mmCIF file of C-alpha atoms and ligand atoms in Angstrom:
data_model
loop_
_atom_site.group_PDB
_atom_site.id
_atom_site.type_symbol
_atom_site.label_atom_id
_atom_site.label_comp_id
_atom_site.label_asym_id
_atom_site.label_seq_id
_atom_site.Cartn_x
_atom_site.Cartn_y
_atom_site.Cartn_z
ATOM 1 C CA MET A 1 14.511 -29.731 -2.760
ATOM 2 C CA LYS A 2 11.439 -28.452 -4.530
ATOM 3 C CA GLN A 3 11.703 -24.727 -5.222
ATOM 4 C CA ARG A 4 9.357 -22.289 -3.510
ATOM 5 C CA ILE A 5 8.323 -19.222 -5.462
ATOM 6 C CA TYR A 6 7.010 -16.124 -3.715
ATOM 7 C CA LEU A 7 4.488 -14.147 -5.761
ATOM 8 C CA ASP A 8 2.580 -12.569 -2.885
ATOM 9 C CA ASN A 9 4.513 -9.308 -2.685
ATOM 10 C CA HIS A 10 1.376 -7.246 -1.983
ATOM 11 C CA SER A 11 1.022 -9.014 1.368
ATOM 12 C CA THR A 12 4.579 -8.469 2.399
ATOM 13 C CA THR A 13 8.074 -8.540 0.928
ATOM 14 C CA ARG A 14 11.355 -10.114 1.858
ATOM 15 C CA VAL A 15 13.638 -7.685 3.683
ATOM 16 C CA ASP A 16 16.445 -6.628 1.359
ATOM 17 C CA PRO A 17 19.811 -7.919 2.692
ATOM 18 C CA ARG A 18 21.187 -4.362 2.491
ATOM 19 C CA VAL A 19 18.369 -3.253 4.790
ATOM 20 C CA VAL A 20 19.176 -6.024 7.282
ATOM 21 C CA ASP A 21 22.848 -4.977 7.272
ATOM 22 C CA ALA A 22 21.924 -1.348 7.926
ATOM 23 C CA MET A 23 19.690 -2.343 10.858
ATOM 24 C CA LEU A 24 21.957 -4.783 12.697
ATOM 25 C CA PRO A 25 24.223 -2.347 14.581
ATOM 26 C CA TYR A 26 21.162 -0.632 16.077
ATOM 27 C CA PHE A 27 20.163 -3.761 17.993
ATOM 28 C CA SER A 28 23.523 -4.140 19.701
ATOM 29 C CA GLU A 29 26.311 -1.527 19.776
ATOM 30 C CA CYS A 30 24.063 1.448 18.998
ATOM 31 C CA PHE A 31 21.073 0.558 21.156
ATOM 32 C CA GLY A 32 20.452 4.012 22.643
ATOM 33 C CA ASN A 33 17.107 5.720 23.077
ATOM 34 C CA ALA A 34 16.772 8.469 20.461
ATOM 35 C CA ALA A 35 15.156 10.665 23.122
ATOM 36 C CA SER A 36 18.136 10.429 25.514
ATOM 37 C CA GLY A 37 19.629 13.858 25.019
ATOM 38 C CA ASN A 38 22.266 13.628 27.730
ATOM 39 C CA HIS A 39 24.767 11.137 26.330
ATOM 40 C CA CYS A 40 26.435 9.815 23.222
ATOM 41 C CA PHE A 41 24.311 6.625 23.091
ATOM 42 C CA GLY A 42 21.208 8.740 22.668
ATOM 43 C CA TRP A 43 22.814 11.117 20.150
ATOM 44 C CA GLU A 44 23.917 8.201 17.986
ATOM 45 C CA ALA A 45 20.387 6.784 17.912
ATOM 46 C CA LYS A 46 18.908 10.215 17.182
ATOM 47 C CA ASP A 47 21.369 10.790 14.323
ATOM 48 C CA ALA A 48 20.316 7.479 12.785
ATOM 49 C CA VAL A 49 16.620 8.361 13.111
ATOM 50 C CA GLU A 50 17.152 11.781 11.536
ATOM 51 C CA ARG A 51 19.101 10.268 8.642
ATOM 52 C CA ALA A 52 16.207 7.850 8.067
ATOM 53 C CA ARG A 53 13.763 10.765 8.186
ATOM 54 C CA GLU A 54 15.740 12.455 5.394
ATOM 55 C CA GLN A 55 15.753 9.242 3.360
ATOM 56 C CA VAL A 56 11.966 8.847 3.650
ATOM 57 C CA ALA A 57 11.374 12.532 2.858
ATOM 58 C CA SER A 58 13.654 12.435 -0.128
ATOM 59 C CA MET A 59 11.789 9.457 -1.659
ATOM 60 C CA ILE A 60 8.558 11.493 -1.799
ATOM 61 C CA GLY A 61 9.767 15.073 -2.314
ATOM 62 C CA ALA A 62 8.910 16.130 1.250
ATOM 63 C CA ARG A 63 10.834 17.894 4.035
ATOM 64 C CA PRO A 64 12.238 15.746 6.865
ATOM 65 C CA ASP A 65 10.120 17.577 9.461
ATOM 66 C CA GLU A 66 6.994 16.433 7.586
ATOM 67 C CA ILE A 67 7.709 12.739 8.290
ATOM 68 C CA VAL A 68 6.283 11.053 11.402
ATOM 69 C CA PHE A 69 7.342 7.488 12.170
ATOM 70 C CA THR A 70 4.600 4.991 13.034
ATOM 71 C CA SER A 71 4.149 1.235 13.399
ATOM 72 C CA GLY A 72 2.988 0.887 9.789
ATOM 73 C CA ALA A 73 0.326 1.927 7.333
ATOM 74 C CA THR A 74 -2.565 0.781 9.522
ATOM 75 C CA GLU A 75 -1.509 3.195 12.243
ATOM 76 C CA SER A 76 -0.725 5.921 9.707
ATOM 77 C CA ASP A 77 -4.217 5.555 8.213
ATOM 78 C CA ASN A 78 -5.794 5.694 11.694
ATOM 79 C CA PHE A 79 -3.758 8.769 12.595
ATOM 80 C CA ALA A 80 -4.517 10.580 9.333
ATOM 81 C CA LEU A 81 -8.270 9.946 9.468
ATOM 82 C CA LYS A 82 -9.060 10.105 13.175
ATOM 83 C CA GLY A 83 -6.504 12.844 13.764
ATOM 84 C CA THR A 84 -7.839 15.081 11.000
ATOM 85 C CA ALA A 85 -11.516 14.417 11.676
ATOM 86 C CA ARG A 86 -11.169 15.132 15.393
ATOM 87 C CA ALA A 87 -9.087 18.259 14.778
ATOM 88 C CA LEU A 88 -11.546 19.689 12.249
ATOM 89 C CA ARG A 89 -14.755 18.678 14.006
ATOM 90 C CA GLU A 90 -16.000 22.252 14.376
ATOM 91 C CA LYS A 91 -15.418 22.888 10.640
ATOM 92 C CA GLY A 92 -17.499 19.942 9.412
ATOM 93 C CA ASN A 93 -18.273 16.268 9.846
ATOM 94 C CA HIS A 94 -18.192 14.807 6.343
ATOM 95 C CA ILE A 95 -15.527 12.438 4.991
ATOM 96 C CA ILE A 96 -15.221 11.098 1.446
ATOM 97 C CA THR A 97 -13.419 7.861 0.616
ATOM 98 C CA SER A 98 -13.911 4.965 -1.821
ATOM 99 C CA VAL A 99 -15.371 1.465 -1.655
ATOM 100 C CA VAL A 100 -12.062 -0.167 -2.633
ATOM 101 C CA GLU A 101 -9.937 1.186 0.231
ATOM 102 C CA HIS A 102 -7.976 -1.064 2.578
ATOM 103 C CA LYS A 103 -9.756 -2.159 5.771
ATOM 104 C CA ALA A 104 -7.502 0.212 7.724
ATOM 105 C CA ILE A 105 -9.426 3.077 6.077
ATOM 106 C CA LEU A 106 -12.896 1.527 5.892
ATOM 107 C CA ASP A 107 -12.906 0.332 9.482
ATOM 108 C CA THR A 108 -11.570 3.652 10.750
ATOM 109 C CA CYS A 109 -14.387 5.451 8.934
ATOM 110 C CA ARG A 110 -16.900 3.166 10.711
ATOM 111 C CA VAL A 111 -15.427 4.195 14.057
ATOM 112 C CA LEU A 112 -15.627 7.867 13.084
ATOM 113 C CA GLU A 113 -19.273 7.362 12.100
ATOM 114 C CA ASP A 114 -19.898 6.224 15.687
ATOM 115 C CA GLU A 115 -18.380 9.545 16.766
ATOM 116 C CA GLY A 116 -20.862 11.504 14.644
ATOM 117 C CA PHE A 117 -19.020 11.834 11.330
ATOM 118 C CA THR A 118 -20.654 10.777 8.071
ATOM 119 C CA THR A 119 -18.854 9.058 5.222
ATOM 120 C CA THR A 120 -19.497 8.947 1.489
ATOM 121 C CA TYR A 121 -18.017 5.839 -0.139
ATOM 122 C CA LEU A 122 -17.358 6.629 -3.804
ATOM 123 C CA PRO A 123 -17.935 3.777 -6.252
ATOM 124 C CA VAL A 124 -15.358 2.756 -8.875
ATOM 125 C CA ASP A 125 -15.860 1.922 -12.545
ATOM 126 C CA LYS A 126 -15.397 -1.581 -13.965
ATOM 127 C CA GLU A 127 -11.657 -1.039 -14.258
ATOM 128 C CA GLY A 128 -11.372 0.065 -10.639
ATOM 129 C CA LEU A 129 -11.054 3.847 -11.034
ATOM 130 C CA VAL A 130 -12.730 6.557 -8.973
ATOM 131 C CA ASP A 131 -14.481 9.165 -11.135
ATOM 132 C CA CYS A 132 -13.406 12.700 -10.273
ATOM 133 C CA ASP A 133 -16.839 14.066 -11.222
ATOM 134 C CA GLU A 134 -18.406 11.743 -8.642
ATOM 135 C CA LEU A 135 -16.001 13.182 -6.108
ATOM 136 C CA LYS A 136 -16.975 16.762 -7.007
ATOM 137 C CA LYS A 137 -20.657 15.853 -6.685
ATOM 138 C CA ALA A 138 -20.097 14.299 -3.271
ATOM 139 C CA ILE A 139 -18.438 17.383 -1.777
ATOM 140 C CA THR A 140 -20.621 19.395 0.600
ATOM 141 C CA LYS A 141 -19.967 22.431 2.796
ATOM 142 C CA ASP A 142 -19.311 19.969 5.637
ATOM 143 C CA THR A 143 -16.622 17.958 3.834
ATOM 144 C CA ILE A 144 -13.351 18.147 5.781
ATOM 145 C CA LEU A 145 -11.373 15.170 4.496
ATOM 146 C CA VAL A 146 -10.949 13.066 1.359
ATOM 147 C CA SER A 147 -9.031 9.775 1.539
ATOM 148 C CA ILE A 148 -8.384 7.891 -1.697
ATOM 149 C CA MET A 149 -5.711 5.228 -1.977
ATOM 150 C CA HIS A 150 -2.927 5.630 -4.528
ATOM 151 C CA ALA A 151 -2.717 1.989 -5.689
ATOM 152 C CA ASN A 152 -5.045 -0.830 -4.772
ATOM 153 C CA ASN A 153 -3.691 -3.844 -2.889
ATOM 154 C CA GLU A 154 -5.781 -6.398 -4.812
ATOM 155 C CA ILE A 155 -6.046 -5.205 -8.396
ATOM 156 C CA GLY A 156 -3.085 -2.786 -8.426
ATOM 157 C CA VAL A 157 -5.141 -0.008 -10.010
ATOM 158 C CA ILE A 158 -3.536 3.437 -9.742
ATOM 159 C CA GLN A 159 -5.978 6.276 -9.058
ATOM 160 C CA GLU A 160 -5.797 9.770 -10.599
ATOM 161 C CA ILE A 161 -4.369 11.170 -7.386
ATOM 162 C CA ALA A 162 -3.049 14.454 -8.823
ATOM 163 C CA GLU A 163 -6.472 15.295 -10.241
ATOM 164 C CA ILE A 164 -8.203 14.382 -6.965
ATOM 165 C CA GLY A 165 -5.615 16.474 -5.129
ATOM 166 C CA ARG A 166 -6.458 19.503 -7.289
ATOM 167 C CA VAL A 167 -10.163 19.147 -6.542
ATOM 168 C CA CYS A 168 -9.453 18.961 -2.798
ATOM 169 C CA ARG A 169 -7.161 21.990 -2.971
ATOM 170 C CA GLU A 170 -9.827 24.030 -4.807
ATOM 171 C CA HIS A 171 -12.356 23.204 -2.089
ATOM 172 C CA ASP A 172 -9.900 23.629 0.788
ATOM 173 C CA ILE A 173 -10.370 20.014 1.892
ATOM 174 C CA VAL A 174 -7.594 17.970 3.528
ATOM 175 C CA PHE A 175 -6.438 15.185 1.196
ATOM 176 C CA HIS A 176 -5.020 11.886 2.451
ATOM 177 C CA SER A 177 -3.827 8.960 0.368
ATOM 178 C CA ASP A 178 -2.917 5.459 1.481
ATOM 179 C CA THR A 179 0.307 4.944 -0.458
ATOM 180 C CA ALA A 180 1.250 1.619 1.141
ATOM 181 C CA GLN A 181 1.178 -0.231 -2.189
ATOM 182 C CA SER A 182 2.510 2.507 -4.459
ATOM 183 C CA ALA A 183 5.531 3.552 -2.373
ATOM 184 C CA GLY A 184 8.671 2.095 -3.841
ATOM 185 C CA LYS A 185 6.862 0.956 -6.987
ATOM 186 C CA ILE A 186 5.806 4.147 -8.785
ATOM 187 C CA ASP A 187 6.743 7.820 -8.384
ATOM 188 C CA ILE A 188 5.323 9.680 -5.420
ATOM 189 C CA ASN A 189 5.851 13.410 -5.144
ATOM 190 C CA VAL A 190 3.682 14.935 -2.443
ATOM 191 C CA ASP A 191 3.516 18.334 -4.180
ATOM 192 C CA GLU A 192 2.734 16.995 -7.647
ATOM 193 C CA LEU A 193 0.041 14.750 -6.186
ATOM 194 C CA GLY A 194 -1.355 17.516 -3.960
ATOM 195 C CA LEU A 195 -1.164 15.377 -0.825
ATOM 196 C CA ASP A 196 -1.655 16.729 2.689
ATOM 197 C CA LEU A 197 -1.237 13.323 4.337
ATOM 198 C CA ALA A 198 0.067 9.959 3.108
ATOM 199 C CA SER A 199 0.594 6.550 4.724
ATOM 200 C CA PHE A 200 3.635 4.295 4.238
ATOM 201 C CA SER A 201 4.604 0.808 5.352
ATOM 202 C CA ALA A 202 8.200 -0.451 5.195
ATOM 203 C CA HIS A 203 7.372 -4.137 4.778
ATOM 204 C CA LYS A 204 5.613 -3.501 1.476
ATOM 205 C CA PHE A 205 8.881 -2.359 -0.098
ATOM 206 C CA TYR A 206 11.612 -4.623 1.266
ATOM 207 C CA GLY A 207 11.866 -3.096 4.721
ATOM 208 C CA PRO A 208 10.984 -4.654 8.088
ATOM 209 C CA LYS A 209 7.463 -5.244 9.402
ATOM 210 C CA GLY A 210 5.958 -3.095 12.138
ATOM 211 C CA VAL A 211 7.340 0.253 10.998
ATOM 212 C CA GLY A 212 6.026 2.914 8.673
ATOM 213 C CA ALA A 213 5.531 6.621 8.361
ATOM 214 C CA VAL A 214 2.937 9.247 7.746
ATOM 215 C CA TYR A 215 3.620 12.346 5.702
ATOM 216 C CA VAL A 216 2.075 15.443 7.287
ATOM 217 C CA ARG A 217 2.181 18.589 5.131
ATOM 218 C CA GLY A 218 3.855 21.360 7.094
ATOM 219 C CA GLY A 219 4.725 19.013 9.979
ATOM 220 C CA ASN A 220 3.354 19.822 13.404
ATOM 221 C CA VAL A 221 2.646 23.425 12.436
ATOM 222 C CA GLY A 222 0.966 22.628 9.106
ATOM 223 C CA THR A 223 -1.902 20.262 8.489
ATOM 224 C CA ARG A 224 -3.822 19.950 11.722
ATOM 225 C CA VAL A 225 -3.900 16.405 13.017
ATOM 226 C CA LYS A 226 -4.687 15.341 16.585
ATOM 227 C CA PRO A 227 -2.413 12.576 17.888
ATOM 228 C CA ILE A 228 -4.048 9.204 18.539
ATOM 229 C CA ILE A 229 -1.172 7.894 20.670
ATOM 230 C CA ASN A 230 -0.406 10.153 23.595
ATOM 231 C CA GLY A 231 2.478 10.033 26.008
ATOM 232 C CA GLY A 232 6.089 11.182 26.067
ATOM 233 C CA GLY A 233 5.694 13.662 23.213
ATOM 234 C CA GLN A 234 8.048 12.009 20.716
ATOM 235 C CA GLU A 235 7.728 12.982 17.046
ATOM 236 C CA LYS A 236 6.943 16.564 18.054
ATOM 237 C CA GLY A 237 3.941 15.370 19.999
ATOM 238 C CA MET A 238 2.296 13.835 16.944
ATOM 239 C CA ARG A 239 3.113 10.231 17.916
ATOM 240 C CA SER A 240 4.342 9.321 21.353
ATOM 241 C CA GLY A 241 6.320 6.204 22.213
ATOM 242 C CA THR A 242 10.010 5.294 22.217
ATOM 243 C CA LEU A 243 11.197 5.163 18.624
ATOM 244 C CA ASN A 244 11.969 1.731 17.174
ATOM 245 C CA VAL A 245 15.419 2.785 16.011
ATOM 246 C CA PRO A 246 16.543 -0.385 14.144
ATOM 247 C CA ALA A 247 13.227 -0.578 12.269
ATOM 248 C CA ILE A 248 13.336 3.129 11.417
ATOM 249 C CA VAL A 249 16.895 2.730 10.116
ATOM 250 C CA GLY A 250 15.608 -0.153 7.990
ATOM 251 C CA LEU A 251 12.737 1.940 6.631
ATOM 252 C CA GLY A 252 15.196 4.708 5.742
ATOM 253 C CA LYS A 253 17.525 2.310 3.954
ATOM 254 C CA ALA A 254 14.586 0.752 2.052
ATOM 255 C CA CYS A 255 13.647 4.263 0.859
ATOM 256 C CA ALA A 256 17.226 5.086 -0.144
ATOM 257 C CA ILE A 257 17.388 1.912 -2.251
ATOM 258 C CA VAL A 258 14.112 2.845 -3.938
ATOM 259 C CA THR A 259 15.324 6.370 -4.669
ATOM 260 C CA SER A 260 18.414 5.087 -6.456
ATOM 261 C CA GLU A 261 17.036 1.939 -8.118
ATOM 262 C CA LYS A 262 13.313 2.284 -8.775
ATOM 263 C CA PRO A 263 13.312 3.248 -12.485
ATOM 264 C CA ASP A 264 15.311 0.131 -13.447
ATOM 265 C CA GLU A 265 13.452 -2.103 -11.050
ATOM 266 C CA SER A 266 9.996 -0.992 -12.207
ATOM 267 C CA ALA A 267 10.893 -1.721 -15.819
ATOM 268 C CA ARG A 268 12.229 -5.160 -14.921
ATOM 269 C CA VAL A 269 9.209 -6.035 -12.780
ATOM 270 C CA LEU A 270 6.823 -4.825 -15.501
ATOM 271 C CA ASN A 271 8.593 -7.088 -18.004
ATOM 272 C CA LEU A 272 8.149 -10.054 -15.677
ATOM 273 C CA ARG A 273 4.485 -9.159 -15.152
ATOM 274 C CA GLU A 274 3.818 -9.003 -18.872
ATOM 275 C CA ARG A 275 5.715 -12.275 -19.376
ATOM 276 C CA LEU A 276 3.447 -13.874 -16.775
ATOM 277 C CA ARG A 277 0.265 -12.359 -18.187
ATOM 278 C CA THR A 278 0.893 -13.155 -21.838
ATOM 279 C CA GLY A 279 2.186 -16.626 -20.929
ATOM 280 C CA ILE A 280 -0.997 -17.484 -19.054
ATOM 281 C CA VAL A 281 -3.403 -15.802 -21.481
ATOM 282 C CA ASN A 282 -1.789 -17.505 -24.477
ATOM 283 C CA GLY A 283 -1.878 -20.915 -22.827
ATOM 284 C CA LEU A 284 -5.449 -20.902 -21.490
ATOM 285 C CA GLU A 285 -8.941 -19.925 -22.594
ATOM 286 C CA ASP A 286 -11.463 -18.073 -20.456
ATOM 287 C CA VAL A 287 -8.984 -16.012 -18.417
ATOM 288 C CA HIS A 288 -10.180 -12.548 -17.312
ATOM 289 C CA LEU A 289 -8.046 -9.613 -16.249
ATOM 290 C CA ASN A 290 -9.413 -7.765 -13.208
ATOM 291 C CA GLY A 291 -8.640 -4.036 -13.135
ATOM 292 C CA HIS A 292 -7.215 -1.571 -15.639
ATOM 293 C CA LEU A 293 -4.314 -2.933 -17.702
ATOM 294 C CA GLU A 294 -2.190 0.222 -17.956
ATOM 295 C CA LYS A 295 -3.159 2.246 -14.857
ATOM 296 C CA ARG A 296 -1.749 -0.502 -12.723
ATOM 297 C CA LEU A 297 1.238 -1.282 -10.512
ATOM 298 C CA PRO A 298 4.030 -2.875 -12.545
ATOM 299 C CA GLY A 299 4.123 -5.980 -10.318
ATOM 300 C CA ASN A 300 0.380 -6.626 -10.041
ATOM 301 C CA LEU A 301 -1.637 -9.175 -11.965
ATOM 302 C CA ASN A 302 -5.156 -10.208 -10.956
ATOM 303 C CA LEU A 303 -6.790 -12.883 -13.086
ATOM 304 C CA SER A 304 -9.954 -14.961 -12.932
ATOM 305 C CA PHE A 305 -9.898 -18.473 -14.384
ATOM 306 C CA GLY A 306 -13.412 -19.298 -15.579
ATOM 307 C CA GLY A 307 -14.829 -22.482 -14.044
ATOM 308 C CA VAL A 308 -11.983 -23.072 -11.591
ATOM 309 C CA PRO A 309 -12.602 -22.471 -7.856
ATOM 310 C CA GLY A 310 -9.790 -20.304 -6.513
ATOM 311 C CA TYR A 311 -9.374 -22.297 -3.329
ATOM 312 C CA LEU A 312 -8.697 -25.478 -5.337
ATOM 313 C CA LEU A 313 -6.137 -23.592 -7.404
ATOM 314 C CA LEU A 314 -4.458 -22.291 -4.246
ATOM 315 C CA LYS A 315 -4.558 -25.765 -2.710
ATOM 316 C CA SER A 316 -2.784 -27.272 -5.707
ATOM 317 C CA LEU A 317 -0.045 -24.635 -5.589
ATOM 318 C CA GLU A 318 0.368 -23.935 -1.874
ATOM 319 C CA ASN A 319 3.602 -25.840 -1.352
ATOM 320 C CA GLU A 320 5.430 -24.311 -4.268
ATOM 321 C CA ILE A 321 3.883 -21.015 -5.403
ATOM 322 C CA ALA A 322 2.669 -18.305 -3.012
ATOM 323 C CA VAL A 323 -0.235 -16.303 -4.465
ATOM 324 C CA SER A 324 -3.549 -15.195 -3.010
ATOM 325 C CA SER A 325 -7.182 -15.328 -4.031
ATOM 326 C CA GLY A 326 -10.256 -13.130 -3.732
ATOM 327 C CA SER A 327 -12.470 -16.154 -3.186
ATOM 328 C CA ALA A 328 -14.699 -16.248 -0.119
ATOM 329 C CA CYS A 329 -12.790 -19.191 1.384
ATOM 330 C CA SER A 330 -9.429 -17.500 1.276
ATOM 331 C CA SER A 331 -10.393 -13.874 1.861
ATOM 332 C CA GLY A 332 -11.985 -14.796 5.180
ATOM 333 C CA SER A 333 -15.269 -13.098 4.323
ATOM 334 C CA ALA A 334 -18.620 -14.665 3.506
ATOM 335 C CA THR A 335 -18.826 -12.978 0.124
ATOM 336 C CA GLY A 336 -15.301 -12.865 -1.243
ATOM 337 C CA SER A 337 -13.323 -9.818 -2.283
ATOM 338 C CA TYR A 338 -15.236 -6.542 -1.891
ATOM 339 C CA VAL A 339 -12.791 -4.952 -4.331
ATOM 340 C CA LEU A 340 -13.668 -7.403 -7.097
ATOM 341 C CA GLN A 341 -17.338 -6.943 -6.240
ATOM 342 C CA ALA A 342 -16.928 -3.198 -6.604
ATOM 343 C CA ILE A 343 -15.606 -3.544 -10.172
ATOM 344 C CA GLY A 344 -18.622 -5.682 -11.067
ATOM 345 C CA CYS A 345 -17.128 -9.196 -11.046
ATOM 346 C CA ASP A 346 -19.786 -11.854 -10.530
ATOM 347 C CA ASP A 347 -19.410 -14.351 -7.690
ATOM 348 C CA GLU A 348 -17.982 -17.045 -9.945
ATOM 349 C CA LEU A 349 -15.223 -14.791 -11.249
ATOM 350 C CA ILE A 350 -14.450 -13.585 -7.728
ATOM 351 C CA ASP A 351 -14.241 -17.181 -6.579
ATOM 352 C CA SER A 352 -11.855 -18.098 -9.390
ATOM 353 C CA SER A 353 -9.523 -15.108 -8.987
ATOM 354 C CA LEU A 354 -5.827 -15.161 -8.232
ATOM 355 C CA ARG A 355 -3.618 -12.223 -7.299
ATOM 356 C CA PHE A 356 0.010 -12.367 -8.389
ATOM 357 C CA GLY A 357 2.420 -9.879 -6.833
ATOM 358 C CA ILE A 358 5.820 -9.741 -8.524
ATOM 359 C CA GLY A 359 8.712 -8.100 -6.735
ATOM 360 C CA ARG A 360 12.409 -7.294 -6.539
ATOM 361 C CA PHE A 361 13.591 -10.854 -5.962
ATOM 362 C CA ASN A 362 11.596 -12.656 -8.646
ATOM 363 C CA THR A 363 13.379 -13.994 -11.726
ATOM 364 C CA GLU A 364 12.491 -14.891 -15.310
ATOM 365 C CA PRO A 365 12.891 -18.664 -14.752
ATOM 366 C CA GLU A 366 10.495 -18.398 -11.799
ATOM 367 C CA ILE A 367 7.895 -16.665 -13.964
ATOM 368 C CA ASP A 368 8.256 -19.280 -16.692
ATOM 369 C CA TYR A 369 7.794 -22.047 -14.142
ATOM 370 C CA VAL A 370 4.673 -20.348 -12.743
ATOM 371 C CA VAL A 371 3.202 -19.985 -16.257
ATOM 372 C CA SER A 372 3.660 -23.693 -16.903
ATOM 373 C CA ARG A 373 2.321 -24.802 -13.499
ATOM 374 C CA ILE A 374 -0.731 -22.522 -13.662
ATOM 375 C CA THR A 375 -1.510 -23.717 -17.171
ATOM 376 C CA GLU A 376 -1.170 -27.349 -16.061
ATOM 377 C CA VAL A 377 -3.198 -27.028 -12.872
ATOM 378 C CA VAL A 378 -6.031 -24.999 -14.427
ATOM 379 C CA THR A 379 -6.286 -27.482 -17.298
ATOM 380 C CA GLU A 380 -6.365 -30.422 -14.851
ATOM 381 C CA LEU A 381 -9.014 -28.790 -12.659
ATOM 382 C CA ARG A 382 -11.176 -27.985 -15.671
ATOM 383 C CA ASN A 383 -11.139 -31.593 -16.890
HETATM 384 C C1 PLP B 1 -0.558 -3.435 3.745
HETATM 385 C C2 PLP B 1 -1.465 -2.295 3.608
HETATM 386 C C3 PLP B 1 -1.885 -1.562 4.725
HETATM 387 C C4 PLP B 1 -1.504 -1.953 6.134
HETATM 388 O O1 PLP B 1 -0.133 -1.780 6.340
HETATM 389 P P1 PLP B 1 0.570 -2.359 7.662
HETATM 390 O O2 PLP B 1 1.884 -1.668 7.679
HETATM 391 O O3 PLP B 1 0.711 -3.827 7.418
HETATM 392 O O4 PLP B 1 -0.260 -2.019 8.806
HETATM 393 C C5 PLP B 1 -2.718 -0.483 4.534
HETATM 394 N N1 PLP B 1 -3.106 -0.141 3.302
HETATM 395 C C6 PLP B 1 -2.733 -0.800 2.197
HETATM 396 C C7 PLP B 1 -3.193 -0.355 0.854
HETATM 397 C C8 PLP B 1 -1.899 -1.910 2.314
HETATM 398 O O5 PLP B 1 -1.545 -2.574 1.229
#
């Protein structure tokens, strides 16, 4: 059988077998509702949820009561932005974010604009970084919320979150960061980064899909956030709905694995990334790196191959190597990646871009195979 190689770990990751094992009992023997306070089935489920809450908190230097479980980073982003904006409406109506945020942020800001809020979208430089001076200039007396992602999902660029956090603190502005891509890959400490709110998604770091968390500084008595899902009052009223216990257990286990293994894993993944990058760059001319080389997730590589349409590249690889492209055809937009546009790539380079996402389960032989196939295919397509 031909081997299949998965290098699309920014889209989603394989669930770690240890996470699957941790989850299994909570589908069958331990199926209780964590809100059932009157019997042992409920207590067992609640214990598991509270253990997971500790595991998530411990990964990011937070307290367990500051963790709210959600369906993933999209919901966490919606909760953080809509919840904060609506709670602080009488204080001001101005939000600051950046042009390279995930759609879960950008689209939510559009909705808030319909509700009377205004948004400033900060630009990024050619390496993908937000300039803190631009942020300072954008702040007005009406600014209530700043949301800047930690690491970008396309070009892997890591923003100066601690510095942005300090600026927000000085101006008494709530600071949210979408940490869906950085969690499990680089250090996150909510105090060091000055975060008031942060969004997490389990399936981006070897947990199950459809579960995530939002960090809320001070919990339900701290940072003011209005719930967006109302009902039975679970999660101290911040997010109603019966808790997805098996998924939450999986998220907790994924965090515990990160806490104990991340330093080694990051170094290994970075080695693989550099092996891939140098292999490709040494074997081909006219290859461009998109995004900052050092301020970048260890597993991210985003390259443009001059003169080669990305969709043809993808087409040639689709049965054996999973990667993604910023080209218009594959990104589902008329213009191609807005992130690559924001860093000043011209249309041709956007169209010829590939995103490689290396993760926990990739191996050196896989990387070597990808280097040789990419080199072959690009050379063929150029001829
Ligand atoms: C994947 C991702 C999301 C959405 O997460 P889901 O859990 O899939 O909803 C949001 N932001 C970023 C940066 C992401 O990479």
